[in-house]
Short mmCIF file of C-alpha atoms in Angstrom, two decimals:
data_model
loop_
_atom_site.label_atom_id
_atom_site.label_comp_id
_atom_site.label_asym_id
_atom_site.label_seq_id
_atom_site.Cartn_x
_atom_site.Cartn_y
_atom_site.Cartn_z
CA MET A 1 -20.41 -10.11 28.82
CA PRO A 2 -16.75 -9.35 27.99
CA ARG A 3 -16.13 -6.11 26.09
CA GLU A 4 -15.32 -6.29 22.40
CA THR A 5 -13.12 -3.77 20.61
CA THR A 6 -13.88 -2.74 17.03
CA PHE A 7 -11.33 -0.97 14.82
CA ILE A 8 -10.68 -0.14 11.17
CA HIS A 9 -7.60 -1.17 9.20
CA LEU A 10 -6.57 1.05 6.28
CA THR A 11 -3.33 0.69 4.37
CA ASP A 12 -1.54 1.86 1.21
CA LEU A 13 -3.55 5.06 0.94
CA HIS A 14 -1.01 6.54 -1.54
CA ILE A 15 -2.39 10.07 -1.29
CA GLY A 16 -0.90 12.17 -4.07
CA THR A 17 -1.61 14.78 -6.69
CA ALA A 18 -3.74 14.41 -9.82
CA ASP A 19 -0.70 15.00 -12.08
CA ASP A 20 1.30 12.13 -10.55
CA ASP A 21 1.78 9.81 -13.53
CA HIS A 22 2.82 6.93 -11.25
CA LEU A 23 -0.36 6.96 -9.20
CA HIS A 24 -2.76 5.39 -11.75
CA SER A 25 -5.87 5.92 -9.60
CA ASP A 26 -7.69 8.69 -7.76
CA THR A 27 -6.64 7.71 -4.25
CA THR A 28 -8.07 10.85 -2.66
CA GLU A 29 -11.55 10.04 -3.96
CA THR A 30 -11.13 6.40 -2.91
CA LEU A 31 -10.21 7.48 0.60
CA HIS A 32 -13.32 9.67 0.79
CA GLN A 33 -15.45 6.70 -0.32
CA VAL A 34 -13.84 4.42 2.24
CA LEU A 35 -14.21 6.88 5.11
CA ASP A 36 -17.89 7.40 4.20
CA LEU A 37 -18.35 3.64 4.54
CA VAL A 38 -16.38 3.58 7.78
CA SER A 39 -18.85 6.09 9.22
CA THR A 40 -21.61 3.49 8.82
CA VAL A 41 -19.80 0.69 10.69
CA THR A 42 -21.55 -0.56 13.81
CA PRO A 43 -20.59 -0.81 16.52
CA LYS A 44 -18.61 2.39 16.11
CA PRO A 45 -14.86 1.67 15.84
CA GLN A 46 -12.70 2.71 18.78
CA PHE A 47 -9.73 3.57 16.56
CA VAL A 48 -8.36 3.47 13.01
CA ILE A 49 -5.02 2.01 11.93
CA ALA A 50 -3.32 3.20 8.72
CA SER A 51 -0.41 0.84 8.15
CA GLY A 52 1.86 2.72 5.79
CA ASP A 53 2.31 4.05 2.26
CA LEU A 54 0.19 6.91 3.47
CA THR A 55 1.34 9.01 0.51
CA ASN A 56 2.61 8.18 -2.97
CA ARG A 57 5.63 10.50 -3.04
CA GLY A 58 6.28 11.19 0.64
CA ASP A 59 6.03 14.96 0.23
CA ALA A 60 4.88 17.11 3.13
CA GLU A 61 1.96 18.59 1.18
CA SER A 62 0.45 15.14 0.55
CA PHE A 63 0.73 14.38 4.25
CA ARG A 64 -1.00 17.67 5.05
CA ARG A 65 -3.85 16.81 2.69
CA LEU A 66 -4.15 13.35 4.24
CA LYS A 67 -4.32 14.83 7.74
CA GLU A 68 -6.99 17.29 6.70
CA ILE A 69 -9.17 14.52 5.28
CA MET A 70 -8.72 12.18 8.24
CA ASP A 71 -9.30 14.93 10.80
CA ALA A 72 -12.46 16.09 9.01
CA LYS A 73 -14.02 12.65 8.66
CA LEU A 74 -12.89 10.76 11.75
CA ASP A 75 -13.50 11.50 15.43
CA VAL A 76 -11.50 8.57 16.80
CA PRO A 77 -7.73 8.15 17.25
CA VAL A 78 -5.73 7.19 14.15
CA ILE A 79 -2.53 5.14 14.41
CA TYR A 80 -0.12 5.84 11.53
CA ALA A 81 2.78 3.71 10.32
CA LEU A 82 5.26 4.60 7.56
CA GLY A 83 5.81 2.60 4.37
CA ASN A 84 8.35 2.60 1.57
CA HIS A 85 6.49 5.31 -0.40
CA ASP A 86 6.56 7.66 2.59
CA THR A 87 9.45 9.80 3.76
CA ARG A 88 10.18 10.51 7.39
CA PRO A 89 10.88 14.26 6.97
CA GLY A 90 7.72 14.65 4.88
CA PHE A 91 5.66 12.82 7.50
CA TYR A 92 6.94 14.79 10.47
CA GLU A 93 6.47 18.12 8.71
CA GLY A 94 3.16 17.43 6.97
CA MET A 95 1.47 15.67 9.88
CA GLY A 96 2.78 18.14 12.44
CA VAL A 97 4.50 15.47 14.55
CA GLU A 98 7.26 16.90 16.72
CA THR A 99 10.69 15.30 16.45
CA THR A 100 14.30 16.22 17.18
CA ASP A 101 15.46 14.17 14.17
CA PRO A 102 13.37 14.32 10.97
CA ASN A 103 15.17 11.23 9.65
CA ALA A 104 14.42 9.07 12.71
CA PRO A 105 12.15 6.03 12.37
CA TYR A 106 8.57 6.67 13.47
CA ASP A 107 8.28 3.97 16.15
CA HIS A 108 5.62 4.52 18.80
CA ASP A 109 3.16 2.75 21.07
CA THR A 110 -0.07 3.59 22.84
CA VAL A 111 -2.95 1.97 24.69
CA LEU A 112 -6.44 2.31 23.22
CA ASP A 113 -9.52 0.57 24.60
CA GLY A 114 -7.35 -1.81 26.60
CA ILE A 115 -5.21 -2.82 23.60
CA HIS A 116 -1.47 -2.08 23.58
CA ILE A 117 -0.71 -1.01 20.00
CA ILE A 118 2.96 -1.06 19.00
CA THR A 119 3.97 0.50 15.67
CA ILE A 120 7.29 -0.19 13.93
CA ASP A 121 8.68 1.84 11.03
CA SER A 122 9.90 -0.71 8.47
CA SER A 123 10.56 1.87 5.74
CA THR A 124 14.09 2.14 4.39
CA PRO A 125 15.04 5.14 2.21
CA GLY A 126 15.69 3.96 -1.36
CA LEU A 127 14.43 0.40 -0.85
CA ILE A 128 11.10 -1.26 -1.61
CA GLY A 129 11.46 -4.03 0.95
CA GLY A 130 11.32 -3.59 4.70
CA THR A 131 14.04 -3.42 7.32
CA ILE A 132 14.19 -2.99 11.08
CA ASP A 133 17.38 -1.48 12.49
CA PRO A 134 19.16 -2.79 15.63
CA GLU A 135 18.17 0.35 17.55
CA GLN A 136 14.56 -0.27 16.59
CA PHE A 137 14.75 -3.80 17.97
CA GLU A 138 16.03 -2.34 21.24
CA TRP A 139 13.09 0.06 21.30
CA LEU A 140 10.68 -2.78 20.47
CA ALA A 141 12.02 -4.96 23.29
CA ALA A 142 11.40 -2.14 25.75
CA ALA A 143 7.93 -1.45 24.32
CA LEU A 144 6.96 -5.11 24.63
CA ASP A 145 7.81 -4.97 28.34
CA ARG A 146 5.34 -2.15 28.86
CA ASN A 147 1.74 -2.92 29.81
CA PRO A 148 2.44 -6.62 30.42
CA GLY A 149 -1.18 -7.39 31.28
CA LEU A 150 -2.63 -6.12 28.00
CA PRO A 151 -2.99 -7.87 24.62
CA LYS A 152 -0.67 -6.39 22.00
CA LEU A 153 -1.40 -5.45 18.40
CA ILE A 154 1.62 -4.86 16.15
CA VAL A 155 1.45 -2.43 13.21
CA VAL A 156 4.20 -2.59 10.58
CA HIS A 157 3.93 -1.77 6.88
CA HIS A 158 5.94 -4.71 5.55
CA PRO A 159 4.70 -8.13 6.65
CA PRO A 160 7.25 -10.56 8.06
CA ALA A 161 8.78 -13.22 5.83
CA LEU A 162 6.58 -16.29 6.26
CA GLY A 163 8.84 -19.11 5.06
CA GLU A 164 11.86 -20.85 6.52
CA ALA A 165 14.18 -19.01 4.14
CA ALA A 166 14.10 -15.81 2.12
CA ASP A 167 11.49 -15.91 -0.63
CA ALA A 168 12.51 -15.20 -4.22
CA THR A 169 10.35 -12.08 -4.11
CA HIS A 170 11.82 -10.93 -0.81
CA TRP A 171 11.08 -7.27 -1.60
CA ARG A 172 7.55 -8.03 -0.38
CA THR A 173 8.59 -8.55 3.25
CA ILE A 174 10.75 -7.48 6.14
CA HIS A 175 14.28 -8.61 5.31
CA PHE A 176 14.47 -12.29 6.25
CA PRO A 177 17.17 -12.21 8.98
CA GLN A 178 15.30 -9.35 10.63
CA SER A 179 12.00 -11.22 10.30
CA GLU A 180 13.60 -14.04 12.25
CA ARG A 181 14.78 -11.67 14.97
CA PHE A 182 11.30 -10.13 14.99
CA ARG A 183 9.80 -13.59 15.51
CA GLU A 184 12.07 -14.35 18.45
CA LEU A 185 11.27 -11.03 20.09
CA LEU A 186 7.50 -11.50 19.77
CA LYS A 187 7.48 -15.07 21.06
CA GLY A 188 5.32 -15.48 24.20
CA ARG A 189 4.31 -11.80 24.28
CA ASN A 190 0.51 -12.10 23.97
CA ILE A 191 0.53 -10.75 20.41
CA ILE A 192 -3.04 -10.92 19.10
CA GLY A 193 -2.09 -9.90 15.58
CA ILE A 194 0.16 -8.05 13.15
CA LEU A 195 -1.42 -5.54 10.74
CA SER A 196 0.44 -4.81 7.50
CA GLY A 197 0.07 -3.71 3.90
CA HIS A 198 2.58 -3.30 1.07
CA ILE A 199 1.59 -6.29 -1.11
CA HIS A 200 -1.80 -4.87 -2.16
CA HIS A 201 -4.01 -7.89 -1.63
CA ASP A 202 -6.07 -9.17 1.26
CA ARG A 203 -4.25 -12.01 2.99
CA VAL A 204 -4.37 -13.71 6.37
CA SER A 205 -1.53 -15.93 7.60
CA VAL A 206 -0.70 -17.60 10.88
CA TRP A 207 3.01 -16.93 11.43
CA HIS A 208 4.45 -18.97 14.29
CA GLY A 209 1.08 -18.76 16.01
CA ILE A 210 0.51 -15.03 15.33
CA PRO A 211 -2.19 -13.88 12.88
CA VAL A 212 -0.69 -11.62 10.19
CA VAL A 213 -3.35 -9.57 8.40
CA VAL A 214 -2.52 -7.74 5.17
CA GLY A 215 -4.98 -5.45 3.41
CA THR A 216 -5.35 -4.55 -0.26
CA GLY A 217 -5.57 -0.92 0.74
CA GLN A 218 -6.92 2.12 -1.04
CA HIS A 219 -4.61 2.48 -4.06
CA ALA A 220 -4.74 -0.58 -6.33
CA ALA A 221 -4.87 -4.36 -6.12
CA THR A 222 -2.25 -6.93 -7.03
CA ASP A 223 -3.33 -9.61 -9.50
CA ILE A 224 -2.14 -12.60 -7.48
CA LEU A 225 -2.82 -14.96 -10.40
CA ARG A 226 0.16 -13.49 -12.26
CA THR A 227 3.54 -14.48 -10.86
CA ASP A 228 5.79 -13.56 -13.82
CA ILE A 229 5.22 -9.82 -13.37
CA LEU A 230 3.68 -7.52 -10.80
CA ARG A 231 0.31 -6.69 -12.38
CA MET A 232 -1.73 -3.97 -10.69
CA VAL A 233 -5.47 -3.77 -11.28
CA ARG A 234 -8.22 -1.47 -10.12
CA GLY A 235 -9.39 -2.45 -6.65
CA ALA A 236 -9.50 -1.39 -3.02
CA SER A 237 -10.72 -2.62 0.34
CA PHE A 238 -10.56 -1.89 4.05
CA GLY A 239 -10.72 -4.12 7.08
CA ILE A 240 -13.01 -4.21 10.09
CA GLY A 241 -11.30 -5.74 13.10
CA THR A 242 -12.89 -7.16 16.22
CA ILE A 243 -10.85 -8.07 19.29
CA ARG A 244 -12.47 -10.45 21.76
CA PRO A 245 -11.08 -12.44 24.67
CA SER A 246 -10.88 -15.32 22.18
CA GLY A 247 -8.67 -13.36 19.77
CA LEU A 248 -8.74 -11.28 16.60
CA THR A 249 -11.31 -11.38 13.78
CA MET A 250 -10.88 -9.44 10.52
CA ALA A 251 -13.56 -8.85 7.91
CA PHE A 252 -12.66 -7.31 4.55
CA VAL A 253 -14.89 -4.77 2.78
CA PRO A 254 -14.03 -4.60 -0.95
CA LEU A 255 -15.06 -1.64 -3.09
CA PRO A 256 -16.80 -2.58 -6.36
CA SER A 257 -14.23 -2.91 -9.15
CA ASP A 258 -13.88 -4.08 -12.75
CA ARG A 259 -10.25 -5.03 -11.93
CA ALA A 260 -9.02 -3.28 -15.06
CA GLU A 261 -5.25 -3.28 -15.48
CA LEU A 262 -3.56 -0.12 -14.22
CA ASN A 263 0.13 -0.93 -14.61
CA THR A 264 2.72 -3.71 -14.62
CA TYR A 265 6.23 -3.92 -13.16
CA PRO A 266 8.98 -6.42 -14.05
CA LEU A 267 10.11 -8.47 -11.08
CA GLU A 268 13.75 -7.74 -11.94
CA MET A 269 13.22 -4.04 -11.26
CA LEU A 270 11.63 -4.77 -7.89
CA LEU A 271 14.39 -7.16 -6.86
CA ALA A 272 17.01 -4.57 -7.80
CA ARG A 273 15.53 -2.23 -5.20
CA ALA A 274 15.36 -4.86 -2.45
CA MET A 275 18.05 -5.61 0.10
CA PRO A 276 20.20 -8.57 -1.04
CA VAL A 277 19.22 -11.86 0.59
CA THR A 278 22.72 -12.33 2.01
CA ALA A 279 22.81 -8.96 3.77
CA ALA A 280 22.18 -8.95 7.54
#
């Protein structure tokens, strides 16, 4: 019988301090609850993916606290990606990752349990939306050429833009022209899935034949029934992934929630911190 690979998808952990008035929920306690549930998953996961917004402020101390929790509760490899709430210098310092340039994107790849996992840093200092720089595309092209016989799983905090043109709420995605370049680069590369976060609700799309899985994460949930504002409510989930020869399956495990309102944001504010649609 062909081997199956089980893994866990976490995202938007937003680890911060209790006095952070922009946090609105106890994300440290939520992470403990989630990791306790992860310890009960059978078969035991081979690895864990945390797809960005690891911290709420991007400070090194929050990254240190995150690493302490993950190291204490997990005995499998963890793949980290950076999101718009993270900072690169804070990540490198707090997580103890060696680098010659603390402002460099955290792009990396590895092979775990026969799966080639490629992680792209879509964070952009000062912006909510996602970008991928030309140098990152060069790195990605080289990474995709490695391990040609293995299925590839892509990890990137911002999901790609799904439509044929930039969406009105384009701060939710990788900048549209770069999403298109991303699509061309991934074409025909045996990509079994893309794992993302950022939009704070569970969503599965098929994007040009590639499954794109987004998780609610461990911070708060987006009320997707409201489109006039960004309304955040109490809620969290994590994903259990299974990779078979037939492809990728994702199951979502929601934490019990009353979905009480935590905060709201006007769309105008979010759009003001997104890259203009016309920019390349």
